[in-house]
Short mmCIF file of C-alpha atoms in Angstrom, two decimals:
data_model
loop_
_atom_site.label_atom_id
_atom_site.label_comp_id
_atom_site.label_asym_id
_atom_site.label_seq_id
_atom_site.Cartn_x
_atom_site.Cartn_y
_atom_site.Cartn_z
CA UNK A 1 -0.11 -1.53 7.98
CA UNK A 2 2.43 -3.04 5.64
CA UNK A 3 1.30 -4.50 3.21
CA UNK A 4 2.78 -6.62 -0.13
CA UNK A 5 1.41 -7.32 -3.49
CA UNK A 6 2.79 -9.73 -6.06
CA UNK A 7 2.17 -8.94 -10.26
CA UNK A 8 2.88 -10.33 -12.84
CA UNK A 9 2.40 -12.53 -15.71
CA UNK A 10 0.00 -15.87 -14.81
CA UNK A 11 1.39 -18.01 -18.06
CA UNK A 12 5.39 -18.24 -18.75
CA UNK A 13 5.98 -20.91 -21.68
CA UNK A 14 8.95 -23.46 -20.77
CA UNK A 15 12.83 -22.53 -21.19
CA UNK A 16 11.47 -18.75 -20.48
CA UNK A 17 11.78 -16.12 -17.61
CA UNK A 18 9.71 -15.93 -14.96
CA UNK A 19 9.34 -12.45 -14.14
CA UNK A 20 7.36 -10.97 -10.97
CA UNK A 21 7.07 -7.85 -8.96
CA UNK A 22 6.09 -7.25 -5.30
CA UNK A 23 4.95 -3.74 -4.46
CA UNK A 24 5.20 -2.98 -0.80
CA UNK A 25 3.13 0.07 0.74
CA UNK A 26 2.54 1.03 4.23
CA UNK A 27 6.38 1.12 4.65
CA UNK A 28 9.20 1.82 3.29
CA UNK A 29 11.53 -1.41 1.97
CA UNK A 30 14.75 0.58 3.06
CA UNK A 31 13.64 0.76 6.52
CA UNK A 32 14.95 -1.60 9.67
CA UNK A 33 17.00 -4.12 9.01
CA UNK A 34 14.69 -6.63 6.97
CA UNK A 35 15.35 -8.47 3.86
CA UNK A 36 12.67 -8.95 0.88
CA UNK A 37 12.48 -12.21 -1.10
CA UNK A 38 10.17 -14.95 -2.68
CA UNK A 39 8.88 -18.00 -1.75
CA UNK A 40 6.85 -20.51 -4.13
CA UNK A 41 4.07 -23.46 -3.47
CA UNK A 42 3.35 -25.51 -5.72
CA UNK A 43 -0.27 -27.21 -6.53
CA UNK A 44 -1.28 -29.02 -3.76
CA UNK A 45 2.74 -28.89 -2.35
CA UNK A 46 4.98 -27.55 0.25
CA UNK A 47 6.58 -23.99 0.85
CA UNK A 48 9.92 -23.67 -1.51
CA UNK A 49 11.92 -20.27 -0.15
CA UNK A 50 13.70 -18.90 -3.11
CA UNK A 51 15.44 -16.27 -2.51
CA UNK A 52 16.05 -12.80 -0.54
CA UNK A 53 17.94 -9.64 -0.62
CA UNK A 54 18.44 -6.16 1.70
CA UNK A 55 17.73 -3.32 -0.36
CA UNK A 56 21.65 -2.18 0.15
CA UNK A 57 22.33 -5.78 -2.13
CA UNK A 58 23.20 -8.52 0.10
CA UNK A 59 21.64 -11.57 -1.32
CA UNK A 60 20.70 -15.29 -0.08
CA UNK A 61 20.04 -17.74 -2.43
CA UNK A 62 18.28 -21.32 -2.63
CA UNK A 63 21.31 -22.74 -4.01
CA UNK A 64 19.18 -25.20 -5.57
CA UNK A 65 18.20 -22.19 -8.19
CA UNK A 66 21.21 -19.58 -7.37
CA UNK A 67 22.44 -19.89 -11.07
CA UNK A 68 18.80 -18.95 -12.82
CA UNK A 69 17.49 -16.54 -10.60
CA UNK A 70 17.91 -12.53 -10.10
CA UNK A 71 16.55 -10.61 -7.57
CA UNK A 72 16.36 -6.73 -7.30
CA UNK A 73 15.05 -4.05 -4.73
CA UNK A 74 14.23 -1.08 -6.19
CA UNK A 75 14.16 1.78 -3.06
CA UNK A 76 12.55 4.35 -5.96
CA UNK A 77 9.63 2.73 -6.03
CA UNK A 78 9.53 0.40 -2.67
CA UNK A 79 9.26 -2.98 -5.33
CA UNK A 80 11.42 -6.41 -5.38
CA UNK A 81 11.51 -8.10 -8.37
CA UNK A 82 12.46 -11.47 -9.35
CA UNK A 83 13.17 -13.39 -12.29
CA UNK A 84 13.66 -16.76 -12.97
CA UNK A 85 15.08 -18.02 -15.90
CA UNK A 86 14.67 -21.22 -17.79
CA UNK A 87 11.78 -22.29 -16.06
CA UNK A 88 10.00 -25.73 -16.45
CA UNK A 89 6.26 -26.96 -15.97
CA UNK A 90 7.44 -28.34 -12.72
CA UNK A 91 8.11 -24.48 -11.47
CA UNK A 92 3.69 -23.88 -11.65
CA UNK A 93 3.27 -22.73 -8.47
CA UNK A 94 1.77 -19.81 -6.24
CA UNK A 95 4.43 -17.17 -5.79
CA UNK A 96 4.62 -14.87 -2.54
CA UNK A 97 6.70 -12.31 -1.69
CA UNK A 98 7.31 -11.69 2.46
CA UNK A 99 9.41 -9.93 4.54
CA UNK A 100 12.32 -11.48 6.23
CA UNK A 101 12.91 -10.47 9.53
CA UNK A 102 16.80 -11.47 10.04
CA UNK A 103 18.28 -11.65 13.60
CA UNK A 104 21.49 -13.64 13.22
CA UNK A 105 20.61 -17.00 12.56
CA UNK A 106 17.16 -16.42 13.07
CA UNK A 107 15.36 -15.87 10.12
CA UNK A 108 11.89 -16.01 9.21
CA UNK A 109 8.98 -14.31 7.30
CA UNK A 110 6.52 -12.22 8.91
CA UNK A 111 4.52 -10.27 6.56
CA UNK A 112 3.47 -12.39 3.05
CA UNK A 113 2.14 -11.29 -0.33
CA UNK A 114 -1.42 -13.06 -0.87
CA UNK A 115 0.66 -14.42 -3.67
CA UNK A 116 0.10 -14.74 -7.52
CA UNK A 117 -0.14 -17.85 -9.55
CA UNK A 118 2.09 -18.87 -12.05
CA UNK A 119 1.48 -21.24 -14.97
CA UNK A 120 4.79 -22.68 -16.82
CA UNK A 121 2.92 -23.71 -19.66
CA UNK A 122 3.30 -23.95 -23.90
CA UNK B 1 20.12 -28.94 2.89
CA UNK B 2 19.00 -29.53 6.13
CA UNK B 3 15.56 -32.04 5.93
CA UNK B 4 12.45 -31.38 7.68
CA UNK B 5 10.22 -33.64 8.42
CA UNK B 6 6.79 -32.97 10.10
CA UNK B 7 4.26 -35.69 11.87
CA UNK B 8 1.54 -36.54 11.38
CA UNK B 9 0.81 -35.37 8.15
CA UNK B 10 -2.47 -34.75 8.81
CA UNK B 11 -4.74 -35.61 12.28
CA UNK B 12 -8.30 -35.16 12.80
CA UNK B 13 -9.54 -33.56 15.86
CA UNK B 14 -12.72 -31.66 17.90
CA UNK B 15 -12.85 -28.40 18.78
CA UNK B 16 -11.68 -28.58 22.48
CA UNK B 17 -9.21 -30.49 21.64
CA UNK B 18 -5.48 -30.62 22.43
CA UNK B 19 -2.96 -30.91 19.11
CA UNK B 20 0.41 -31.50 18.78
CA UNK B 21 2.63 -31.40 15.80
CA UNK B 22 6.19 -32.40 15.53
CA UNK B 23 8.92 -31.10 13.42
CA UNK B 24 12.02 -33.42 13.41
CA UNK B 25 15.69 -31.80 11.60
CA UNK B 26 17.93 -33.82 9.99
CA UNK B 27 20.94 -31.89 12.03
CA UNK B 28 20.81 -29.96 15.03
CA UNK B 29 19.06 -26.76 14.45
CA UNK B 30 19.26 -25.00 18.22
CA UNK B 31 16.50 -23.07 18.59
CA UNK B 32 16.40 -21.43 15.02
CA UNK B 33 12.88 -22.71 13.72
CA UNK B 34 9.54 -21.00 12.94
CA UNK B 35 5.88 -22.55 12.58
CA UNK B 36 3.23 -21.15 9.70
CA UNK B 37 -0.59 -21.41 9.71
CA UNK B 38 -1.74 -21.47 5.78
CA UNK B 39 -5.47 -21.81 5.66
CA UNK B 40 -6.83 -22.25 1.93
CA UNK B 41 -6.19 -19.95 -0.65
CA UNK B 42 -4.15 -18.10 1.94
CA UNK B 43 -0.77 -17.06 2.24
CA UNK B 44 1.05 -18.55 5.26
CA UNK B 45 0.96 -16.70 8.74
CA UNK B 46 4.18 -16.63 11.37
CA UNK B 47 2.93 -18.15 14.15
CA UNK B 48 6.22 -18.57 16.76
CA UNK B 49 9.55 -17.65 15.92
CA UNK B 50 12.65 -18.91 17.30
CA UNK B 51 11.06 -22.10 18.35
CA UNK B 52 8.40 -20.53 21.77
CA UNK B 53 8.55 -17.42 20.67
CA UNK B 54 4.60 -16.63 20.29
CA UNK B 55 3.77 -13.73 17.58
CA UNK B 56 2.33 -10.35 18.53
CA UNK B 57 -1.61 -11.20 18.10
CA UNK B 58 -1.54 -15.00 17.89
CA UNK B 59 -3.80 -16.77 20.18
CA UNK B 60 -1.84 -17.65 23.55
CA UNK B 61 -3.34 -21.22 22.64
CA UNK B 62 -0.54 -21.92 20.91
CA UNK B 63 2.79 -22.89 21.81
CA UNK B 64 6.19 -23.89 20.90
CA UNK B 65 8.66 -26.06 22.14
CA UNK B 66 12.16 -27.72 21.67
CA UNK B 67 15.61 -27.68 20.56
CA UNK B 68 18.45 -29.53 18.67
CA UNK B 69 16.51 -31.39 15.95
CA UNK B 70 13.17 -32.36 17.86
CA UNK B 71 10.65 -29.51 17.51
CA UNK B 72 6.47 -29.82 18.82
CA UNK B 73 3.95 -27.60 18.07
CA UNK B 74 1.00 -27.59 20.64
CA UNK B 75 -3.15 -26.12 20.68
CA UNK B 76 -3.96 -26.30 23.66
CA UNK B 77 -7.48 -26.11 22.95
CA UNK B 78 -8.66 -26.48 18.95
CA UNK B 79 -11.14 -23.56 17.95
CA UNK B 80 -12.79 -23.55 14.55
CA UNK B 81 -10.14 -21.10 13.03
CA UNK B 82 -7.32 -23.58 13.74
CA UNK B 83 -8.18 -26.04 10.70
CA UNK B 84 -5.55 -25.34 8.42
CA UNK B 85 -2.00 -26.52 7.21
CA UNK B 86 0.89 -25.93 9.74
CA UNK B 87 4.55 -25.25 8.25
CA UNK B 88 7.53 -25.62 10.22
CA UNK B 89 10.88 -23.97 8.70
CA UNK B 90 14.40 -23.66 9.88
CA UNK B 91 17.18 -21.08 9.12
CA UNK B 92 19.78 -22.65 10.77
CA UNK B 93 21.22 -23.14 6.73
CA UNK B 94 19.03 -22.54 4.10
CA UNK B 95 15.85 -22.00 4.73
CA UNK B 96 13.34 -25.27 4.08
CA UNK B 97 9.82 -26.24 5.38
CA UNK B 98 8.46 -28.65 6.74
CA UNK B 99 6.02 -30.88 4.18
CA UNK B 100 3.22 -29.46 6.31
CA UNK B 101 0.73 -31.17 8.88
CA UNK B 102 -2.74 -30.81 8.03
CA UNK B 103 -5.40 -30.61 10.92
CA UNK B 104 -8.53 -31.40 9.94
CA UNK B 105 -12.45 -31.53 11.52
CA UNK B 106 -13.04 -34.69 13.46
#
């Protein structure tokens, strides 16, 4: 059973990276034909998708953050990361990481992190 | 970006009951639009893909309709399990959500 868990710091202070990892196990990220990316919520708020790239390195961006965000797959040791730089108080949210299933123009997450909070916070 | 935009925001109903949620799109999306459950505390869950398309293990219960930019959502009969927060999201562009429907114990 696939499975993916998000780590990473719970505080950030503002104007600094946001950096997160999401482990997957029960499979392997390099398998099929499925991107990895991130998707944030914050307090009390709606779903925000981020970001997601194939392990191979094609990338889709929320073009919204494109410019301060970097994501990378690593196949060694099944993770995505993500970083996001210059981050405000407004950026507090929950953080998942999911699986993209991609099928042309349909696109859509099937298997989610149970996500990990982030504080942007001085 | 392509706008979302989900009603009601949030209904209360009885178990037994019959919901429906609509998701409207600022621009024709075809058929390229997904629905989430997200109980509290939880991460979402795909429910339907591709606007009917019902996920392996979901309740048959619920349902998905529509095309273009007009989008519903149906339980055909509300169990206890169902109160949550339902997502839609498109990927006709960018990906967005929905602001979320919340369905709530009558």
């Amino acid at each position: 059973q696939l499975q993916l868990q998000e780590s990473g710091p719970g505080l950030v202070k503002p104007s600094e990276t946001l950096s997160l990892t999401c482990t997957v196990s029960g499979g392997s990220i390099s398998s099929g034909s499925y991107y990895w990316g991130w998707i944030r919520q914050p307090p009390g708020k709606g779903l925000e998708w981020i970001v997601s790239s194939y392990y191979s390195g094609s990338t889709y961006y929320n073009p919204s953050l494109k410019s301060r965000v970097t994501i990378s797959v690593d196949t060694s040791k099944n993770q995505v990361s993500l970083k996001l730089r210059s981050v405000t108080a407004a950026e507090t949210a929950v953080y998942y990481c999911a699986r993209h299933v991609t099928l042309g123009y349909y696109y859509y997450m099937d298997v989610w992190g149970k996500g990990t909070t982030v504080t942007v916070s001085s | 970006d392509i706008q979302m935009t989900q009603s009601p925001s949030s209904l209360s109903a009885s178990v037994g009951d019959r919901v429906t949620i609509t998701c409207r799109a600022s621009q024709s999306i075809s058929t390229f639009l997904n629905w989430y459950q997200q109980k509290p505390g939880k991460a979402p869950e795909l429910l339907i893909s591709a606007a009917s398309s019902l996920q392996s293990g979901v309740p048959s219960r619920f349902s998905g309709s529509g095309s273009g930019t007009d989008f519903t959502l149906t339980i055909s009969s509300l169990q206890p399990e169902d109160f949550a927060i339902y997502y839609c999201q498109q990927s006709y562009g960018t990906p967005t959500f929905g602001q979320g429907t919340k369905v709530e114990i009558k």
